[in-house]
CSV table of C-alpha atoms in Angstrom, one decimal:
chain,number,residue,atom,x,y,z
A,1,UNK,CA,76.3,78.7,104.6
A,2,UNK,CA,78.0,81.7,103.0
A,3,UNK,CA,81.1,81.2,100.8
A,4,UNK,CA,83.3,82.5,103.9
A,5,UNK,CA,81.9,79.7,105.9
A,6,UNK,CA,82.4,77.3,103.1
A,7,UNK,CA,86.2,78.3,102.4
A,8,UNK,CA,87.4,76.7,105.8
A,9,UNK,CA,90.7,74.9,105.7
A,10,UNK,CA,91.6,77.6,102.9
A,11,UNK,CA,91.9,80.3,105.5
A,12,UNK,CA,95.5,80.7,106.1
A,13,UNK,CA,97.6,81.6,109.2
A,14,UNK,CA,98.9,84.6,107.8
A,15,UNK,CA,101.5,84.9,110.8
A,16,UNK,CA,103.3,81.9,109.6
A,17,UNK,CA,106.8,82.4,108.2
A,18,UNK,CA,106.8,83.5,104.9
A,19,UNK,CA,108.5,80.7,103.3
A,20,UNK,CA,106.6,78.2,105.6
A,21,UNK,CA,103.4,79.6,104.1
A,22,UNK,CA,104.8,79.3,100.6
A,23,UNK,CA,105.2,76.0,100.5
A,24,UNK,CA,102.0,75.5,102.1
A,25,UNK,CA,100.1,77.4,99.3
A,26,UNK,CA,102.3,75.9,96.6
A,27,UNK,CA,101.4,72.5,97.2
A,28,UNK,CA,97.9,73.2,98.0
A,29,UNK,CA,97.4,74.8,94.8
A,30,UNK,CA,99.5,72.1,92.9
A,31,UNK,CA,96.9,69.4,94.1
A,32,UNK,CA,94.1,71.0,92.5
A,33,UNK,CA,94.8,73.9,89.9
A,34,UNK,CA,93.6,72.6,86.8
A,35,UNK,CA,95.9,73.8,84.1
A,36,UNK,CA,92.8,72.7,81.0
A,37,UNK,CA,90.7,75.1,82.8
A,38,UNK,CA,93.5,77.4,82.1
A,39,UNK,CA,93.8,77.3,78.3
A,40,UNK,CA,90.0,77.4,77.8
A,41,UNK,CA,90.0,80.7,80.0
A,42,UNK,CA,92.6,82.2,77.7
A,43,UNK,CA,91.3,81.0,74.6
A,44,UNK,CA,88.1,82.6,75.8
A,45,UNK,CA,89.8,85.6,76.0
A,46,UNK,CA,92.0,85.4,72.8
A,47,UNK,CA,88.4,85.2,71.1
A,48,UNK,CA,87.3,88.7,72.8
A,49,UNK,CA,90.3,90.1,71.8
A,50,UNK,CA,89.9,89.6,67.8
A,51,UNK,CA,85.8,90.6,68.3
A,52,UNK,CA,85.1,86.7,67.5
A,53,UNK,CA,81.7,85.3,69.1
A,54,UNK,CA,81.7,84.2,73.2
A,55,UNK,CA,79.3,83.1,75.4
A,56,UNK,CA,79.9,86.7,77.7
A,57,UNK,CA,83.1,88.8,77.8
A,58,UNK,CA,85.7,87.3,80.3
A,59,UNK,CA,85.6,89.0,84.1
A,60,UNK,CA,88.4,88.1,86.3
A,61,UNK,CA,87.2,89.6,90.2
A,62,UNK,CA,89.4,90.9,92.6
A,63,UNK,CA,88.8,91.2,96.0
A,64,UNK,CA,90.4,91.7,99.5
A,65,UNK,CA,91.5,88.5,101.1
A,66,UNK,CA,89.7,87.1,104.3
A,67,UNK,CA,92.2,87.0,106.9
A,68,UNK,CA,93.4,88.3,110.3
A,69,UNK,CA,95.4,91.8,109.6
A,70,UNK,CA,99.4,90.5,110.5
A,71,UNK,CA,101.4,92.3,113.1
A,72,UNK,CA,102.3,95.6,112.0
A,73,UNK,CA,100.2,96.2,108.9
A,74,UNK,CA,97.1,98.6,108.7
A,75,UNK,CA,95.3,98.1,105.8
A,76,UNK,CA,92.8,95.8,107.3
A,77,UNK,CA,89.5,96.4,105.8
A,78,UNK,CA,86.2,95.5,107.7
A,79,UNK,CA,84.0,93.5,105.7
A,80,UNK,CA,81.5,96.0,104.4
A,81,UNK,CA,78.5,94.0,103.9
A,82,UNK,CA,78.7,93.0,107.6
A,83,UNK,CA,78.4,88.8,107.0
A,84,UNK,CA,80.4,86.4,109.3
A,85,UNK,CA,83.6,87.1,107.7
A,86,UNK,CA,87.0,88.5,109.6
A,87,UNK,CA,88.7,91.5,108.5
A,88,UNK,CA,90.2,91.2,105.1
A,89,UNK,CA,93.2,92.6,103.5
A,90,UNK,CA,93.2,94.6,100.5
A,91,UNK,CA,97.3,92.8,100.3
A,92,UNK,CA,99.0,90.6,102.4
A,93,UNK,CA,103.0,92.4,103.1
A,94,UNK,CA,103.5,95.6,102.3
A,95,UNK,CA,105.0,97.0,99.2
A,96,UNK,CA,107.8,97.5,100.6
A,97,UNK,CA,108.2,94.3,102.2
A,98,UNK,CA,107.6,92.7,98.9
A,99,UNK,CA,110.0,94.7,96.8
A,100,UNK,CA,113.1,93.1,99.3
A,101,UNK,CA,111.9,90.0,100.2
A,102,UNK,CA,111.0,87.2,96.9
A,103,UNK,CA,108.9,84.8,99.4
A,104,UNK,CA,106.4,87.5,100.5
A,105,UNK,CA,106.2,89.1,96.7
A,106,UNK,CA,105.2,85.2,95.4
A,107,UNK,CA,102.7,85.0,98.4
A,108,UNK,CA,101.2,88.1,98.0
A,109,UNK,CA,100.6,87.7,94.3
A,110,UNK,CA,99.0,83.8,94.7
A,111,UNK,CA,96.8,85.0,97.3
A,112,UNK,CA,95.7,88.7,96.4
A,113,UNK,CA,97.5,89.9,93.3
A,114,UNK,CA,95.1,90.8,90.2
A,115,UNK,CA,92.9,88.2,91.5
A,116,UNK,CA,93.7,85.3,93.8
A,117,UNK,CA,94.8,82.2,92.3
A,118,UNK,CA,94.0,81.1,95.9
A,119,UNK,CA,91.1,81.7,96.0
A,120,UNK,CA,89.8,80.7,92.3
A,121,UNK,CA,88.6,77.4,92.3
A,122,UNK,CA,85.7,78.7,95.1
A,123,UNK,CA,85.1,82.1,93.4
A,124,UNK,CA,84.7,80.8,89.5
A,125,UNK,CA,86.0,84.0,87.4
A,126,UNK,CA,88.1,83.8,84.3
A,127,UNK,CA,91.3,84.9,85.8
A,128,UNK,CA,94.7,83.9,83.9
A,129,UNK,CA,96.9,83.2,86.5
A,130,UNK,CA,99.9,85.2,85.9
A,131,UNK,CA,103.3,86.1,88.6
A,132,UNK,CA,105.5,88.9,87.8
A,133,UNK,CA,108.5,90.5,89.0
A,134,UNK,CA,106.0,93.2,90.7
A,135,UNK,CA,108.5,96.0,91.7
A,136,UNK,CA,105.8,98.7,90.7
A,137,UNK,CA,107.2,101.5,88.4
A,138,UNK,CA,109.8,102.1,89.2
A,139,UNK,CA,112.4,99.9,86.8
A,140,UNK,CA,112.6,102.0,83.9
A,141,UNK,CA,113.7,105.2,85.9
A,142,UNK,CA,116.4,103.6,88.0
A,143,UNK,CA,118.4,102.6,84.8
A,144,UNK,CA,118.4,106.8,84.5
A,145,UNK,CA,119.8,107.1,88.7
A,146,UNK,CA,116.3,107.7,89.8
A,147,UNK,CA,116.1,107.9,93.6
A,148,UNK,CA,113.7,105.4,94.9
A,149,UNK,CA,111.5,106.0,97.5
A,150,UNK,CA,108.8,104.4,100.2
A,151,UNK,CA,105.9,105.7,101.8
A,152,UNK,CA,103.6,103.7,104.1
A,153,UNK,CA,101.2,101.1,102.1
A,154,UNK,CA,102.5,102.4,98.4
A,155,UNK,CA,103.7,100.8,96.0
A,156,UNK,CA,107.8,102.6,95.3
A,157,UNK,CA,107.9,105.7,93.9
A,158,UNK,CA,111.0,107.3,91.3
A,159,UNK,CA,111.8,111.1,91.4
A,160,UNK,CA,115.0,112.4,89.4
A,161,UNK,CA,116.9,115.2,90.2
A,162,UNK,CA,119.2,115.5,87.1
A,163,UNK,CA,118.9,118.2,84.1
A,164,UNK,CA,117.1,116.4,81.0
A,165,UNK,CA,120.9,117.4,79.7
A,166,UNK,CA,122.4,114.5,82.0
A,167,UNK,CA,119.6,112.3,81.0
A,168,UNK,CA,120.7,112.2,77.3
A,169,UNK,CA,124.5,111.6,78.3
A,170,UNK,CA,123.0,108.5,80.1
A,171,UNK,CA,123.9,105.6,78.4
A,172,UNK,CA,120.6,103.8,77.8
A,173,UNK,CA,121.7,100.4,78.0
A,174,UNK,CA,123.8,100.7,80.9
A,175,UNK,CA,121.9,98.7,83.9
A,176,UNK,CA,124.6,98.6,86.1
A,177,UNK,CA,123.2,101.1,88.8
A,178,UNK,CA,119.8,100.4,88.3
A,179,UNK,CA,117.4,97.3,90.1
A,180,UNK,CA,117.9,95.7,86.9
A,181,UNK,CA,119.7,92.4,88.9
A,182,UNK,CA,117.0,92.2,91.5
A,183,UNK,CA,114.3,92.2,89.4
A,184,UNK,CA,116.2,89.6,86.7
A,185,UNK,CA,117.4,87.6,90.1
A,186,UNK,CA,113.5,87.6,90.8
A,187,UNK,CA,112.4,86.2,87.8
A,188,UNK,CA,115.1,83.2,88.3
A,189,UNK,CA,113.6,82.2,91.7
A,190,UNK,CA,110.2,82.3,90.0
A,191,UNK,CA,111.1,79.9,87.6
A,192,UNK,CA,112.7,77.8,89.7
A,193,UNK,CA,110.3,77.6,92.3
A,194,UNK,CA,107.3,76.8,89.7
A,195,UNK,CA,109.1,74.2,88.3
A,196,UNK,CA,108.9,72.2,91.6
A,197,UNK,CA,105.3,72.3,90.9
A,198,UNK,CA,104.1,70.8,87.1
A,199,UNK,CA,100.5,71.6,87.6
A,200,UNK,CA,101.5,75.0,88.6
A,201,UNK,CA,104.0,75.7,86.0
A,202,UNK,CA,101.8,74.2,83.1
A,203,UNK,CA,99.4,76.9,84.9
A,204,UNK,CA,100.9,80.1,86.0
A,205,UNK,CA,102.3,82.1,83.7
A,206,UNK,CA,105.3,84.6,84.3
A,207,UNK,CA,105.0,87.5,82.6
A,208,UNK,CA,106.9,91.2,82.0
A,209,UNK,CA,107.4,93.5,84.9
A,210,UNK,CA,105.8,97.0,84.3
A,211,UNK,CA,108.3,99.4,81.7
A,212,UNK,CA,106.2,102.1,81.9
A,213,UNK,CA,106.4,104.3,78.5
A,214,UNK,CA,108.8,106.8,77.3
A,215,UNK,CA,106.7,109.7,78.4
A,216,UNK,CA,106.1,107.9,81.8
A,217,UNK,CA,109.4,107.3,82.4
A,218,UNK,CA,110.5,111.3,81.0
A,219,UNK,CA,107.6,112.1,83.7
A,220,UNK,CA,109.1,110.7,87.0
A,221,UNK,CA,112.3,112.3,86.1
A,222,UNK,CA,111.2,115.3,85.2
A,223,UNK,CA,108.1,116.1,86.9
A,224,UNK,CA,106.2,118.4,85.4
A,225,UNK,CA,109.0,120.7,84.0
A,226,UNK,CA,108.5,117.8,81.1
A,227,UNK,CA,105.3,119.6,80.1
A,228,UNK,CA,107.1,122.7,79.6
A,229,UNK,CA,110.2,121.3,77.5
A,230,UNK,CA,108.1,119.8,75.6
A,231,UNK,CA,106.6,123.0,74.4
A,232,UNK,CA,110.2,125.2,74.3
A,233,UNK,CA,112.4,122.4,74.2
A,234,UNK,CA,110.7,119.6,71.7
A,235,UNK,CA,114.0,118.1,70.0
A,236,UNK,CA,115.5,117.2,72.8
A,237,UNK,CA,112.4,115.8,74.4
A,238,UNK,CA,112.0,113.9,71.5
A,239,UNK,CA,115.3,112.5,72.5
A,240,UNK,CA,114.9,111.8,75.5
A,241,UNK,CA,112.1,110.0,74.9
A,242,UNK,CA,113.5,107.7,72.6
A,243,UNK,CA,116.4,107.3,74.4
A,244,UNK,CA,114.1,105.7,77.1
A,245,UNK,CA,112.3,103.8,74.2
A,246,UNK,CA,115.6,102.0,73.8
A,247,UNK,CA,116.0,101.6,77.7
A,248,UNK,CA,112.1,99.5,77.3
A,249,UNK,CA,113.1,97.5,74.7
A,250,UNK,CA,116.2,96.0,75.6
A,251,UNK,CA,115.2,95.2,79.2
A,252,UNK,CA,112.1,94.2,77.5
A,253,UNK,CA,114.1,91.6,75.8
A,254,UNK,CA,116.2,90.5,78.7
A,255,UNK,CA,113.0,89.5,80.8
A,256,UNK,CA,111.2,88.1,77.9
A,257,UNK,CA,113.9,85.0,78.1
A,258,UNK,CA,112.6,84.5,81.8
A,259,UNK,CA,109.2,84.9,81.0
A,260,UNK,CA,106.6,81.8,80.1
A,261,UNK,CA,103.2,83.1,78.9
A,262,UNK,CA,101.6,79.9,77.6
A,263,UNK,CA,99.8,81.7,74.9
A,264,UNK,CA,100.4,81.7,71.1
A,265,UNK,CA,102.8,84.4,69.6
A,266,UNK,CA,101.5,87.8,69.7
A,267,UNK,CA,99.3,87.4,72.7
A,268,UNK,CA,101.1,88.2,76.2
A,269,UNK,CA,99.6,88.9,79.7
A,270,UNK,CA,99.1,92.0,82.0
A,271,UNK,CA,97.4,93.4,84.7
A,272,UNK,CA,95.9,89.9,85.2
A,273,UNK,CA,94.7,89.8,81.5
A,274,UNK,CA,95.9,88.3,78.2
A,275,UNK,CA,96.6,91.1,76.0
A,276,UNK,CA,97.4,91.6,72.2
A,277,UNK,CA,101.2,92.3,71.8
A,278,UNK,CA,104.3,91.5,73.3
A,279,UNK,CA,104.4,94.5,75.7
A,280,UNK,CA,101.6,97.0,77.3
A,281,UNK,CA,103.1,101.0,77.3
A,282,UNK,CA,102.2,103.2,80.3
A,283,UNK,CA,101.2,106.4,79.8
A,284,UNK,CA,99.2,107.8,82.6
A,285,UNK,CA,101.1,111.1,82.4
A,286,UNK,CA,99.6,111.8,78.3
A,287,UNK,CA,96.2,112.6,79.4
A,288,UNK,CA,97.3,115.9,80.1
A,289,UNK,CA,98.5,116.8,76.9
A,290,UNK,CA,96.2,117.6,73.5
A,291,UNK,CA,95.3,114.5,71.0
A,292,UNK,CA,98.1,116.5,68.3
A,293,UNK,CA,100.7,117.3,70.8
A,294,UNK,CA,100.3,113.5,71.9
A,295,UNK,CA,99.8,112.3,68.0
A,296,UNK,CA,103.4,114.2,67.0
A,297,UNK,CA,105.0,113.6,70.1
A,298,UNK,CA,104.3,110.5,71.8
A,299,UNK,CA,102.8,108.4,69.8
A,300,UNK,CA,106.2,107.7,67.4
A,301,UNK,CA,107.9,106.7,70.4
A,302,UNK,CA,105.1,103.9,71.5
A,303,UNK,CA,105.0,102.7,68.0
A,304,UNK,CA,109.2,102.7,68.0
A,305,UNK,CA,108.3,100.0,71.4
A,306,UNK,CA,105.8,98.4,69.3
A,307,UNK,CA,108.1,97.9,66.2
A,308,UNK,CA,110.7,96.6,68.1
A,309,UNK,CA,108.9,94.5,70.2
A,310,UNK,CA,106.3,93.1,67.3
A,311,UNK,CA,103.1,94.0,68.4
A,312,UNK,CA,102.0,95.9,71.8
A,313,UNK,CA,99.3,98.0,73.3
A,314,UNK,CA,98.9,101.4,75.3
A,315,UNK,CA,97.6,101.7,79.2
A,316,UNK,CA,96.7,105.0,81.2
A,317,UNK,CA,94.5,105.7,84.3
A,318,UNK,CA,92.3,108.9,84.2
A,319,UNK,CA,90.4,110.6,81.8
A,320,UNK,CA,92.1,109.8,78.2
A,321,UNK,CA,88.7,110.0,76.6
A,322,UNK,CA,90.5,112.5,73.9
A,323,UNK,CA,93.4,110.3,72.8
A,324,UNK,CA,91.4,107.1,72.1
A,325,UNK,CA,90.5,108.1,68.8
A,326,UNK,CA,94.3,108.6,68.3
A,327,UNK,CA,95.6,105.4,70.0
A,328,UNK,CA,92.8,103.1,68.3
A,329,UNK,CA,93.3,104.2,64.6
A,330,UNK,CA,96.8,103.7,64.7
A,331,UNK,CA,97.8,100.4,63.7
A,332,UNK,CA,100.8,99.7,65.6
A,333,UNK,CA,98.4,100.1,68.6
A,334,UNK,CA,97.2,96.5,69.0
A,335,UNK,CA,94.9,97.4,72.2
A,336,UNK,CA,94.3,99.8,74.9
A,337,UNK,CA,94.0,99.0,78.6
A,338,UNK,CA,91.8,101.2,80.4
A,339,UNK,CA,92.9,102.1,84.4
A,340,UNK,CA,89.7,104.2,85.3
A,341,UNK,CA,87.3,104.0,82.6
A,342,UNK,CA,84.1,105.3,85.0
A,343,UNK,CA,85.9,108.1,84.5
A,344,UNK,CA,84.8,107.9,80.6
A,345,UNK,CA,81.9,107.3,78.9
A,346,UNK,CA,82.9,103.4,77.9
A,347,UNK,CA,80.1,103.5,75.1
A,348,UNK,CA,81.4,106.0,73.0
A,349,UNK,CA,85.3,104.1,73.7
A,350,UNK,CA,83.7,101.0,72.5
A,351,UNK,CA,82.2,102.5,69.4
A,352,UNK,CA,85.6,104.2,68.5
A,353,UNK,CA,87.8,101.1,69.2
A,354,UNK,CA,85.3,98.6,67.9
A,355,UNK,CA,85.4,100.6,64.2
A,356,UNK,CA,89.4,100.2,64.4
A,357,UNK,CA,89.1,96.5,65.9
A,358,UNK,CA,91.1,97.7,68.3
A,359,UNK,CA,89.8,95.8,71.9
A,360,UNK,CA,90.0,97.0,75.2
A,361,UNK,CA,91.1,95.7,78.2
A,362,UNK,CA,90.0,96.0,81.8
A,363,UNK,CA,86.5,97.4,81.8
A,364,UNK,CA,84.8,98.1,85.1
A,365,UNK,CA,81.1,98.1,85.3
A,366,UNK,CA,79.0,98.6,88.5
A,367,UNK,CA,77.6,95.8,90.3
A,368,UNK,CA,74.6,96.4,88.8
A,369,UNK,CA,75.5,96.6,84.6
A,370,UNK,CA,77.8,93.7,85.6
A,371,UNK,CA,75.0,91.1,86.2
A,372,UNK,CA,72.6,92.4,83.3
A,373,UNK,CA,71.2,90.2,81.5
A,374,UNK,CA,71.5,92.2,78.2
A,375,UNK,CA,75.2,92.9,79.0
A,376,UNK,CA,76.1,91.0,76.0
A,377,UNK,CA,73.7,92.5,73.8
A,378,UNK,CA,75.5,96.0,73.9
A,379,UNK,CA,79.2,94.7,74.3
A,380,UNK,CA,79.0,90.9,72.0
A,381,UNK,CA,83.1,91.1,71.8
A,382,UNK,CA,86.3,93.3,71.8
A,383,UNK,CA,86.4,94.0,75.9
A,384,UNK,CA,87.6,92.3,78.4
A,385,UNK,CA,86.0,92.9,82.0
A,386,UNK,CA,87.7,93.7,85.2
A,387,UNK,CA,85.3,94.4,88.8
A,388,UNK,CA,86.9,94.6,92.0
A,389,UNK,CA,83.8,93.0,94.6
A,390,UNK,CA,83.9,94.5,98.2
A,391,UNK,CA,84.7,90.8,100.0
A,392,UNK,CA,85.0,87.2,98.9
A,393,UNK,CA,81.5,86.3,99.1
A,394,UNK,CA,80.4,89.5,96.8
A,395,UNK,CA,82.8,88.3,94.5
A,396,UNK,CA,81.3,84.7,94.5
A,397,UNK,CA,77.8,85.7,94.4
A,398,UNK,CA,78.6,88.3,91.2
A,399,UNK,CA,80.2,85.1,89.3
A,400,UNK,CA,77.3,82.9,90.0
A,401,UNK,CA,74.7,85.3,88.7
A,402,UNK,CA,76.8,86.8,85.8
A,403,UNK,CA,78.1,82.9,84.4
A,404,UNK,CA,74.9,81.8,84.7
């Protein structure tokens, strides 16, 4: 019997009503999340993250959700390995679906999310169970008049259309035009929902939507005339880009009083992973720019966050091979999350952040390295893993052989 066949009354009717469905995953889950199993798993990763001994590095799996694709959706994905499963779904409403409506964005982070909390118990990774007020990237920008938009299966984009001129008469902590209410109202009915369910609540933890950074932010209102002010116009990007540091900070503030991270000060959670610092910086867009250019003027700004905030670490997706150096030996930089380190050559990362002690977050190795036995040998401590398995019963095989 595969794990498919063994997950049985776990396969949901995902045509049900959303909040119908809710309720039925909420007290599912209450009955037998285990919140001990819980703190061990973020001990385990609190330990990784200050290069102290473990067993093997923590790996949470994601994976796409078994399950009939719902009426009007099209991201069904046929399993690939061709078992007796159904179609699964790589997310269960659509972003846009989830950005209006609170039921389906709880729903669709229990069951698919960074992991699914689902789903955990019969797959056996070291997920932290974390919900946040998932309304993409959009948050930061909108506080600036951003124009928010959707495109089929996306998560929301933010475009602006001002001069950066208009951007520095924006008052930066004026959140009256922007989603700031939504997302706040968000985090309400979280909290109030959880705390129907103890298990849950001693469980789950709530955690910061996604700021971006300053030059992320800069980016989406810019576009990419922000490359070329920052060459002929560098005072008043440097502005602008602490103007938007402010912006972070104070809504950083505001959420934290809605968030519960059950972990000890200094350690927070995202992407599905307990991180060190109180808040993890986008910066996507910084891979195009030269280590100095991002060294004099970026960096300031992320340590300005960092300052404020007491402690934080940097994210980006691509090839930012040439700023690690940069971001590791600074010591406002607490650690680095890495969106598409295949991209990189992850030994020579390692041997850069592991002379700073600076740990990194979200690792992705093949099938393959993942289930090495000498895994271990070449990475003891300072990573946390991340592997995305092509169905449910990949994702329970890979556990089984790498816990072992």
């Amino acid at each position: 019997m595969n794990l498919y066949e063994r997950l049985g009354d776990k396969l949901l009717d995902l045509n049900k009503e959303p909040g119908d469905l809710l309720e039925e995953v909420l007290v599912d889950l209450e009955g037998r999340v285990d919140p001990e199993r819980q703190k061990r798993v973020r001990k385990k990763y609190i330990r990784a993250l200050n290069w102290g001994p473990v067993d093997c590095l923590p790996l949470a799996v994601s994976y796409p959700f078994p399950g009939e694709q719902i009426t009007g959706q099209s991201n069904s994905l046929q399993n690939p390995e061709g078992e007796n499963e159904r179609a699964s779904l790589s997310w269960v409403y659509s972003p846009e679906e989830r950005f209006y409506d609170p039921e389906k964005m709880f729903l669709n982070q229990l069951l698919v999310g960074f992991g699914s909390i689902y789903l955990n118990s019969e797959i056996g990774d070291q997920l932290p169970f974390t919900i946040r007020g998932n309304f993409g990237t959009v948050i930061v920008p909108s506080v600036y008049g951003a124009e928010i938009r959707f495109t089929e299966g996306n998560t929301p984009w933010a475009s602006g259309s001002k001069s950066i001129g208009s951007y520095l008469d924006a008052d930066p902590y004026d959140f009256g035009e922007s989603i700031f209410e939504r997302v706040y109202n968000r985090y309400e009915y979280y909290r109030e929902l959880l705390s129907r369910y103890p298990r849950l609540q001693e469980s789950v933890a709530v955690v910061l939507p996604d700021l971006q950074g300053p030059l992320e932010v800069a980016a989406s209102l810019l576009g990419e005339e922000l490359y070329l002010k920052m060459i002929q116009e560098p005072d008043r990007v440097w502005q602008l880009l602490r103007r938007i540091s402010k912006t972070i900070v104070a809504l950083a503030e505001k959420f934290k009083k809605l968030t519960r991270e059950h972990l000890p000060d200094g350690y927070t959670h995202q992407h599905g992973a307990v991180i060190k610092g109180n808040i993890l910086i986008r910066e996507d867009s910084a891979i195009n720019l030269s280590a100095e250019r991002y060294r004099e003027q970026v960096l300031p700004h992320n340590e300005f966050i960092v300052d404020e905030l007491s402690g934080g670490g940097v994210h980006f997706c691509g090839d930012g091979e040439h700023l690690v150096e940069t971001m590791a030996s600074s010591s406002k930089v607490d650690c680095i999350d890495l969106g598409q380190p295949k991209m990189m050559d992850v030994r020579n990362i390692y041997d850069v952040c592991k002379e700073h002690r600076t740990p990194l977050i979200r690792v992705r190795f093949d099938r393959e390295v993942l289930v090495r036995v000498n895994l271990g040998e070449e990475y003891p401590s300072g990573m946390i893993l991340r592997h995305r398995a092509r169905s449910v019963s990949d994702a329970g095989e890979i556990c089984s052989r790498y816990f072992a």
